[in-house]
Amino acid sequence: MIGLISATAAGAAARDRLAAAWPDRTRVYGGPVADAVRAAFAECDRLVCFLATGAVVRLVAPLLHGKADDPGVVCVDEAGRFAVSLLGGHGGGANELAREVGEVLGAEPVVTTATDAAGLPGLDTLGLPVEGDVAAVSRALLDGEAVALRAEVTWPLPPLPVGAEGAYTVRVTDRIVEPADGEAVLRPPTLVVGVGASKGAPVEEVLALVEGALRGAGLSAASVAELATVDAKAGEPGLVEAARRLGVPMVTHPAEELARVVVPNPSDAPLAAVGTPSVAEAAALAGGGELLVPKRKSAGFPAMATCAVVRRPGRGRLAVVGLGPGARDLLTPRARDELRRASVLVGLDQYVDQIRDLLRPGTRVLESGLGAEEERARTAVAEARRGQAVALIGSGDAGVYAMASPALAEASDDVDVVGVPGVTAALAAGALLGAPLGHDHVSISLSDLHTPWEVIERRVRAAAEADLVVTFYNPRSRGRDWQLPKALAVLAGHRTPATPVGVVRNASRADESVRLTTLAGLDPATVDMMTVVTVGNTATREIAGRMVTPRGYRWQEETR
């Protein structure tokens, strides 16, 4: 919960805007300000104080316990110009909260933590448990000193300026280790603990078994990703409580699915009880991986629980990111986040140049020129299969005539794929033209490099007969100058010469141009590959210099 505190009418107005935007995340604290801050500090995990930073410093100073315990605190000034991350920037979430507050209120987020200022990911912000000499290693990264990466297990980390050797070390492991001086240990969630239990198995017996199995194998409980079992045990209190105390989800599998998993130690007892010859080993192995701890029984008499431990293979991450039409303010916040999360960026050279300044130090950039789409897709998938965090970029929306389809045709289920939508060229052009896409519409590429013209023409004809608004991508180039006139001729057989046509070149960029003409008046020679051509349907009209397609046809009837 986010506590909101204000002292003046101006602060209360901004406070109420935030409360209205986040009704389920916020709680307003009234009364004397000092009492409100004390109450919110004790009850909330983050605070937004619409007060001067000096006042908040004096109010929270007596309340501070430690970096790991204190809530994140953000201050917003009276004019609502700045959202200052004052306390708990990383651990308390104040840095991210300052950015979120800034988006809602139009304030400038002020973040002063060293790693954020330098564009580096903080070791304590990676979403992984971290221990050891974190401060010293972070300082070494900031100072540009040699820091080695020792990855004993694969995990898709964001970019870190590390090498093979150095006086300091970032160690990635799921084993129990004592961090050395100058070493920070990251613990990725690579371990799955499969558990089976008799009805009424005590939570203490389950926990003692799991913790003993991990400890005996030299494995860290901080790297446990889930407790896995059979569906029939989904409500078993001892298992549910064990998962809660370990701080991991309990994942269940159908018995028939577990029965198909090949295990080294099947048994007749679980087969008779729940319909599968193995619960612990099969549940742990259900997602694949290496069996590190074979089935073992608890110490009770009779034993009421079994467990097994599997290390799942590290999965790479492929984010397919749409950059939008080109303007920086049309690049989505989610796209920015993915660009900064990626340790490897793959893209067309001219698109890489658009966002190079957003990349974190240490990001490896693999760029290539026009015509290498399939090669880029293969490269991105191959890097993800190596366990990297990869961003594959495309213009507009990556799923519309861009990189998503070749990449996903190449990728199998051995990598995690994230799609990040972007503003398409059709949408950017439509916004400049008015509202040409107000009713049913279709996008058609006129490039016949990969699609036979006969197929393209058949699609244009179908759109013409269906009276759809048509947006043409890739309409004309120096080597393809006849396709657009032919497509327009097909449409002209079903629409009047006065049908509105919008021609937008380089939408949202510095040299954008927008023209509104007609089907009869469009000169194809004025169109190139950087242009989007939108042809209206029989209901589309020009109104006050704008292209408008009504949502219904009542308007069309009234204007006849």
XYZ file of C-alpha atoms in Angstrom:
560
model
C 0.000 0.000 0.000
C 1.158 3.553 -0.788
C 0.473 6.138 1.892
C -0.372 9.683 0.718
C 0.264 12.673 3.014
C -0.244 16.394 2.326
C -0.315 19.611 4.358
C -1.705 22.279 2.014
C -4.583 22.726 -0.412
C -2.234 22.494 -3.415
C -0.673 19.324 -2.032
C -4.104 17.860 -1.318
C -5.198 18.502 -4.909
C -2.201 16.603 -6.273
C -2.665 13.918 -3.627
C -6.278 13.416 -4.685
C -5.260 13.108 -8.340
C -2.899 10.314 -7.398
C -5.516 8.641 -5.201
C -8.033 8.765 -8.060
C -5.507 7.250 -10.478
C -4.541 4.442 -8.075
C -7.649 3.730 -5.954
C -6.572 0.186 -5.075
C -2.946 1.039 -4.327
C -3.186 4.124 -2.133
C -4.462 5.244 1.260
C -4.857 8.903 2.232
C -3.638 9.855 5.706
C -5.209 12.967 7.226
C -4.816 14.834 10.511
C -1.610 16.382 11.849
C 1.196 15.781 9.373
C 3.642 14.308 11.900
C 1.038 11.785 13.058
C 0.109 10.934 9.464
C 3.746 10.278 8.519
C 4.291 8.063 11.574
C 1.170 6.022 10.836
C 1.915 5.640 7.129
C 5.563 4.764 7.805
C 4.449 1.896 10.049
C 1.584 0.646 7.861
C 2.668 1.142 4.232
C 5.511 -0.168 2.089
C 5.844 3.179 0.265
C 4.920 6.809 0.948
C 4.305 9.864 -1.221
C 4.603 13.065 0.795
C 3.392 16.309 -0.781
C 5.785 18.273 1.397
C 9.191 19.904 1.252
C 12.071 17.424 1.339
C 13.537 19.095 4.441
C 10.279 18.670 6.322
C 10.041 15.008 5.356
C 13.674 14.380 6.374
C 12.958 15.748 9.864
C 9.720 13.762 10.154
C 11.075 10.367 9.079
C 14.534 10.569 10.681
C 13.363 9.249 14.096
C 11.482 6.422 12.352
C 14.365 4.898 10.389
C 15.339 1.287 11.122
C 17.524 0.150 8.231
C 17.841 -0.108 4.474
C 16.163 -3.511 4.350
C 13.163 -2.496 6.460
C 12.264 1.127 5.744
C 9.557 1.959 3.202
C 10.360 3.910 0.066
C 9.591 7.627 0.386
C 8.905 10.058 -2.465
C 8.481 13.829 -2.021
C 6.431 15.991 -4.397
C 6.814 19.777 -4.244
C 3.907 22.212 -3.896
C 3.886 23.063 -7.601
C 3.953 19.409 -8.624
C 7.088 19.914 -10.711
C 9.304 17.243 -9.163
C 8.886 13.769 -7.669
C 11.986 13.171 -5.549
C 13.062 9.666 -4.550
C 14.145 10.479 -1.003
C 14.462 7.161 0.811
C 14.617 3.497 -0.193
C 15.383 4.104 -3.853
C 16.091 0.458 -4.677
C 14.993 -1.741 -1.785
C 11.971 0.390 -0.937
C 10.923 0.942 -4.532
C 11.069 4.737 -4.320
C 12.932 5.195 -7.613
C 10.271 3.388 -9.604
C 7.511 5.085 -7.595
C 8.988 8.505 -8.403
C 8.811 7.649 -12.096
C 5.223 6.423 -11.784
C 4.174 9.514 -9.833
C 5.838 11.652 -12.483
C 3.791 9.997 -15.233
C 0.495 10.602 -13.419
C 1.169 14.162 -12.268
C 3.408 15.360 -15.083
C 6.270 15.830 -12.618
C 9.965 15.287 -13.303
C 11.270 12.220 -11.412
C 14.446 12.992 -9.475
C 16.553 9.875 -8.813
C 19.984 10.243 -7.244
C 21.063 6.665 -6.494
C 24.458 6.181 -8.092
C 23.676 3.207 -10.341
C 20.572 4.862 -11.745
C 22.436 8.098 -12.394
C 25.130 6.145 -14.267
C 22.602 4.056 -16.218
C 23.667 0.820 -14.517
C 21.260 -1.735 -13.069
C 21.677 -1.992 -9.315
C 22.588 -5.488 -8.167
C 19.728 -5.232 -5.676
C 17.213 -4.347 -8.412
C 17.596 -7.434 -10.601
C 14.756 -9.303 -8.922
C 17.154 -11.929 -7.529
C 18.301 -12.495 -3.954
C 21.763 -10.977 -3.591
C 24.281 -11.273 -0.776
C 27.918 -10.642 -0.075
C 29.948 -7.505 -0.680
C 27.185 -5.825 -2.706
C 28.213 -2.253 -1.904
C 31.851 -2.795 -2.866
C 31.021 -4.570 -6.127
C 28.448 -1.904 -7.040
C 31.031 0.788 -6.355
C 33.559 -1.040 -8.545
C 31.021 -1.193 -11.393
C 30.372 2.534 -11.015
C 34.082 3.360 -10.948
C 34.783 1.297 -14.067
C 37.029 -1.133 -12.223
C 37.534 -4.675 -13.474
C 34.615 -6.867 -12.341
C 34.443 -10.539 -13.323
C 31.244 -12.475 -13.988
C 31.305 -16.035 -12.666
C 28.095 -17.679 -13.877
C 27.769 -21.201 -12.524
C 24.195 -21.387 -13.799
C 22.672 -19.635 -16.798
C 20.291 -16.755 -16.204
C 19.207 -13.852 -18.490
C 20.757 -10.911 -16.635
C 20.531 -7.296 -17.813
C 23.734 -5.719 -19.132
C 26.542 -5.464 -16.609
C 29.965 -4.063 -17.513
C 31.792 -7.206 -16.445
C 34.544 -9.321 -17.952
C 36.362 -12.597 -17.451
C 38.789 -11.300 -14.814
C 38.762 -8.651 -12.135
C 39.449 -7.809 -8.513
C 35.716 -7.934 -7.879
C 33.263 -10.657 -8.836
C 29.573 -11.069 -9.559
C 28.835 -14.738 -8.935
C 25.633 -16.344 -10.192
C 24.935 -19.626 -8.425
C 22.218 -21.697 -6.774
C 24.688 -23.416 -4.450
C 25.410 -22.630 -0.823
C 28.583 -20.550 -0.901
C 30.252 -18.127 1.439
C 30.860 -14.901 -0.529
C 34.493 -13.904 -0.659
C 35.729 -10.361 -0.125
C 34.791 -8.245 -3.118
C 32.185 -10.774 -4.276
C 28.424 -10.335 -4.727
C 26.379 -13.522 -5.077
C 23.184 -13.539 -7.137
C 20.817 -16.464 -6.635
C 18.560 -17.155 -9.644
C 15.379 -19.258 -9.142
C 16.661 -22.399 -10.866
C 15.532 -25.102 -8.441
C 12.222 -26.964 -8.383
C 11.378 -29.066 -5.351
C 8.915 -31.841 -6.043
C 6.980 -33.000 -2.986
C 4.606 -35.827 -2.207
C 2.733 -36.133 1.067
C 0.309 -38.353 2.895
C -2.917 -36.810 4.076
C -2.293 -34.670 7.150
C 1.488 -34.499 6.728
C 2.714 -31.872 9.248
C 4.277 -28.752 7.768
C 7.277 -29.137 10.087
C 7.982 -32.591 8.646
C 7.675 -31.300 5.065
C 9.933 -28.299 5.726
C 12.550 -30.373 7.550
C 12.648 -32.772 4.594
C 12.948 -30.032 1.960
C 15.517 -27.997 3.861
C 17.557 -31.089 4.660
C 17.534 -32.229 1.026
C 18.733 -28.809 -0.149
C 21.372 -28.499 2.540
C 22.647 -32.019 1.952
C 23.124 -31.279 -1.747
C 24.758 -27.910 -1.051
C 21.860 -26.020 -2.650
C 20.536 -22.642 -1.544
C 16.890 -22.340 -0.488
C 17.012 -18.808 -1.970
C 17.144 -20.378 -5.452
C 13.979 -22.455 -5.047
C 11.492 -21.337 -7.700
C 8.494 -23.476 -6.745
C 7.155 -26.399 -4.786
C 5.588 -28.887 -7.233
C 3.169 -31.713 -6.561
C 0.185 -33.587 -7.982
C -3.246 -31.971 -8.411
C -4.767 -34.239 -5.767
C -2.556 -32.542 -3.143
C -3.373 -28.964 -4.142
C -5.171 -28.310 -0.858
C -2.965 -30.347 1.472
C -2.404 -27.939 4.411
C 1.152 -29.059 5.171
C 2.273 -28.486 1.579
C 0.431 -25.179 1.226
C 1.979 -23.850 4.421
C 5.449 -25.135 3.502
C 5.314 -23.241 0.218
C 4.159 -20.113 2.039
C 7.015 -20.285 4.534
C 9.537 -20.856 1.758
C 8.067 -17.863 -0.076
C 7.451 -19.747 -3.333
C 4.330 -20.760 -5.281
C 2.939 -24.267 -5.087
C 2.479 -25.648 -8.605
C 0.356 -28.723 -9.242
C 0.223 -31.155 -12.170
C -2.441 -33.669 -13.257
C -1.677 -37.249 -12.281
C -1.882 -38.430 -15.900
C 0.788 -35.876 -16.863
C 3.116 -36.993 -14.070
C 2.564 -40.633 -14.993
C 4.210 -39.935 -18.374
C 7.409 -38.528 -16.803
C 10.250 -41.050 -16.758
C 11.732 -41.215 -13.230
C 14.460 -43.356 -11.646
C 12.430 -44.365 -8.600
C 8.788 -45.191 -9.417
C 6.594 -46.723 -6.730
C 3.320 -48.588 -6.487
C 2.142 -46.632 -3.439
C 1.516 -43.258 -5.157
C 0.140 -45.086 -8.185
C -2.556 -46.601 -6.019
C -3.153 -43.400 -4.044
C -3.209 -40.669 -6.705
C -2.802 -42.379 -10.070
C 0.888 -41.852 -10.857
C 3.922 -44.019 -9.960
C 5.837 -40.909 -8.926
C 4.892 -37.596 -7.353
C 8.058 -35.977 -5.981
C 10.457 -36.845 -8.823
C 7.853 -36.531 -11.586
C 6.571 -33.164 -10.338
C 10.130 -31.833 -10.068
C 11.005 -33.102 -13.564
C 7.728 -32.048 -15.225
C 9.348 -28.967 -16.714
C 12.578 -30.731 -17.639
C 15.972 -30.357 -16.043
C 18.653 -32.239 -14.124
C 17.699 -34.362 -11.131
C 20.080 -33.236 -8.371
C 18.394 -34.934 -5.409
C 16.536 -38.201 -6.119
C 13.440 -39.036 -4.129
C 14.008 -39.140 -0.407
C 11.634 -39.694 2.471
C 11.032 -37.617 5.574
C 12.293 -38.729 8.958
C 8.856 -39.337 10.460
C 7.673 -42.796 11.439
C 5.918 -43.598 9.282
C 7.368 -41.160 6.743
C 4.595 -38.825 5.557
C 6.440 -36.871 2.868
C 8.857 -37.320 -0.013
C 10.819 -34.774 -2.007
C 13.188 -34.484 -4.959
C 15.125 -31.512 -6.328
C 15.686 -30.590 -9.980
C 17.729 -27.809 -11.548
C 15.879 -26.508 -14.544
C 17.965 -25.335 -17.481
C 18.415 -21.587 -17.673
C 15.978 -20.093 -20.152
C 16.935 -17.132 -22.262
C 14.550 -14.245 -22.787
C 13.608 -12.782 -26.160
C 11.719 -9.492 -26.146
C 10.394 -8.490 -29.571
C 10.089 -4.721 -29.276
C 8.166 -2.296 -31.461
C 9.840 1.138 -31.499
C 6.877 3.009 -32.956
C 6.998 5.233 -36.048
C 10.114 7.141 -35.007
C 9.225 9.957 -32.617
C 10.736 9.417 -29.179
C 7.499 10.312 -27.387
C 5.705 7.513 -29.257
C 8.115 4.917 -27.868
C 6.168 3.179 -25.088
C 7.452 3.007 -21.484
C 7.364 -0.793 -21.734
C 9.597 -0.668 -24.797
C 12.068 1.563 -22.918
C 12.132 -0.873 -20.029
C 12.845 -3.822 -22.324
C 15.636 -1.954 -24.096
C 17.305 -1.269 -20.755
C 16.779 -4.823 -19.558
C 18.395 -6.464 -22.583
C 22.030 -7.535 -22.429
C 21.962 -8.126 -26.216
C 20.223 -5.885 -28.745
C 19.585 -7.102 -32.296
C 18.252 -4.804 -34.988
C 18.463 -2.938 -38.265
C 21.294 -0.403 -38.064
C 19.086 2.642 -38.658
C 16.653 1.540 -35.915
C 19.516 0.896 -33.504
C 20.691 4.472 -34.073
C 17.256 5.751 -32.990
C 17.500 4.268 -29.492
C 21.232 3.756 -28.897
C 21.238 6.416 -26.176
C 18.634 4.451 -24.176
C 20.805 1.341 -23.825
C 22.619 0.590 -20.598
C 26.422 0.452 -20.531
C 27.586 -3.038 -21.395
C 24.764 -3.844 -23.822
C 26.090 -5.872 -26.752
C 24.682 -4.515 -30.030
C 24.339 -6.769 -33.094
C 23.197 -4.620 -36.004
C 22.882 -5.274 -39.734
C 21.560 -3.572 -42.840
C 18.440 -3.808 -44.962
C 17.451 -7.206 -46.284
C 18.864 -9.249 -43.396
C 15.593 -9.787 -41.523
C 15.799 -13.575 -41.334
C 19.448 -13.446 -40.304
C 18.578 -10.999 -37.483
C 15.755 -13.270 -36.338
C 18.069 -16.293 -36.244
C 20.734 -14.318 -34.408
C 18.283 -13.082 -31.767
C 16.894 -16.560 -31.120
C 20.391 -18.077 -30.975
C 21.472 -15.500 -28.371
C 18.351 -16.200 -26.304
C 19.095 -19.929 -26.451
C 22.468 -19.155 -24.904
C 20.595 -17.804 -21.896
C 20.874 -14.109 -22.752
C 18.275 -11.381 -22.251
C 17.726 -10.276 -25.870
C 15.769 -7.409 -27.398
C 14.955 -7.727 -31.103
C 13.722 -4.376 -32.380
C 11.526 -3.342 -35.280
C 9.787 -0.150 -36.316
C 6.131 0.502 -35.612
C 4.703 -2.621 -34.039
C 7.142 -5.523 -34.278
C 4.272 -7.838 -35.160
C 3.110 -5.820 -38.187
C 5.329 -6.369 -41.261
C 8.295 -6.503 -38.893
C 10.480 -8.839 -36.871
C 8.042 -10.765 -34.676
C 6.903 -13.290 -37.273
C 10.368 -14.384 -38.523
C 11.639 -14.548 -34.946
C 8.737 -16.607 -33.633
C 8.917 -18.886 -36.646
C 12.513 -19.583 -35.596
C 11.981 -19.822 -31.829
C 10.817 -22.972 -30.062
C 9.591 -23.394 -26.507
C 13.116 -23.412 -25.068
C 13.157 -19.609 -24.678
C 10.766 -17.173 -23.025
C 9.267 -14.733 -25.528
C 7.798 -11.328 -24.669
C 5.996 -9.181 -27.228
C 6.097 -5.408 -26.725
C 3.526 -3.585 -28.883
C 4.350 -0.365 -30.656
C 2.470 2.373 -32.498
C 2.119 1.160 -36.083
C 2.654 3.288 -39.181
C -1.046 2.937 -40.033
C -2.065 4.299 -36.638
C 0.474 7.121 -36.702
C -0.645 8.115 -40.210
C -4.303 7.766 -39.266
C -3.895 10.140 -36.324
C -2.341 12.757 -38.629
C -5.056 12.362 -41.263
C -7.984 12.515 -38.841
C -10.018 9.349 -38.313
C -9.770 7.299 -41.515
C -9.788 3.969 -39.608
C -13.027 4.655 -37.757
C -14.722 1.588 -39.261
C -13.529 -1.770 -40.580
C -10.165 -1.537 -42.260
C -7.307 -3.660 -43.551
C -3.561 -3.240 -44.077
C -1.952 -4.679 -47.206
C 1.704 -4.646 -48.156
C 2.330 -4.087 -51.857
C 5.835 -5.546 -51.689
C 5.981 -8.708 -53.806
C 9.478 -9.676 -52.647
C 8.043 -12.426 -50.441
C 4.417 -12.606 -51.611
C 3.415 -13.249 -55.242
C 1.609 -10.337 -56.866
C -1.318 -12.590 -57.727
C -1.937 -13.136 -54.014
C -1.596 -9.419 -53.226
C -3.985 -8.451 -56.008
C -6.537 -11.000 -54.802
C -6.421 -9.439 -51.329
C -6.810 -5.908 -52.707
C -9.794 -7.024 -54.768
C -11.405 -8.675 -51.718
C -10.936 -5.490 -49.675
C -12.436 -3.429 -52.502
C -15.473 -5.677 -52.779
C -15.927 -5.695 -48.979
C -15.821 -1.878 -48.874
C -12.963 -1.814 -46.368
C -10.702 1.167 -45.745
C -7.303 0.086 -47.058
C -3.872 1.124 -45.775
C -1.043 0.289 -48.162
C 2.370 -0.450 -46.676
C 5.509 -0.591 -48.875
C 3.521 1.080 -51.669
C 6.264 1.973 -54.137
C 10.029 1.918 -54.611
C 12.387 2.599 -57.509
C 12.358 -1.074 -58.424
C 8.610 -1.557 -57.839
C 6.722 1.289 -59.465
C 3.743 -0.463 -61.038
C 2.086 -2.197 -58.062
C 0.480 0.894 -56.519
C -1.205 2.087 -59.768
C -2.546 -1.415 -60.300
C -3.899 -1.643 -56.735
C -5.534 1.788 -57.042
C -7.158 0.694 -60.290
C -8.691 -2.313 -58.525
C -10.131 -0.047 -55.826
C -11.374 2.421 -58.452
C -13.616 -0.300 -59.818
C -15.608 -0.205 -56.581
C -15.261 3.420 -55.367
C -15.876 6.863 -56.802
C -13.027 9.033 -58.085
C -13.734 11.453 -55.201
C -12.954 8.830 -52.529
C -10.606 10.469 -49.973
C -7.015 9.218 -49.916
C -4.436 10.117 -47.265
C -0.732 10.129 -48.063
C 1.635 10.332 -45.076
C 5.410 10.176 -45.334
C 7.676 9.633 -42.320
C 4.857 9.937 -39.812
C 5.957 11.522 -36.509
C 9.477 12.284 -37.725
C 11.039 15.676 -38.269
C 10.453 15.599 -42.021
C 6.909 14.199 -41.930
C 4.485 15.275 -44.649
C 0.714 14.813 -44.786
C -1.500 15.180 -47.856
C -5.185 14.596 -48.364
C -6.190 13.895 -51.957
C -8.629 11.654 -53.835
C -8.526 8.329 -55.578
C -8.522 10.129 -58.937
C -6.074 12.819 -57.807
C -3.329 10.652 -56.322
C -0.129 10.636 -58.367
C 1.711 7.361 -57.556
C 5.004 8.991 -58.548
C 4.822 11.119 -55.363
C 4.850 7.991 -53.159
C 7.870 6.031 -51.905
C 8.745 3.309 -49.383
C 8.620 5.753 -46.470
C 4.981 6.544 -47.268
C 1.726 5.062 -46.012
C -1.292 5.407 -48.319
C -4.782 5.149 -46.809
C -7.751 4.826 -49.179
C -11.198 5.464 -47.702
C -14.307 3.357 -48.218
C -17.609 4.521 -49.690
C -18.549 6.208 -46.396
C -15.275 8.083 -45.858
C -15.543 11.874 -46.166
C -13.305 14.916 -45.946
C -14.538 17.153 -43.121
C -12.727 20.402 -42.313
C -9.610 19.141 -44.056
C -9.639 15.830 -42.184
C -10.274 12.312 -43.425
C -13.157 10.726 -41.488
C -14.712 7.271 -41.728
C -17.846 7.094 -39.538
C -18.317 4.186 -37.167
C -21.802 3.518 -38.559
C -23.643 4.214 -41.799
C -26.442 6.397 -40.413
C -24.279 9.452 -41.108
C -23.845 8.283 -44.703
C -27.613 7.997 -45.175
C -28.195 11.474 -43.700
C -25.720 13.139 -46.093
C -27.078 11.670 -49.293
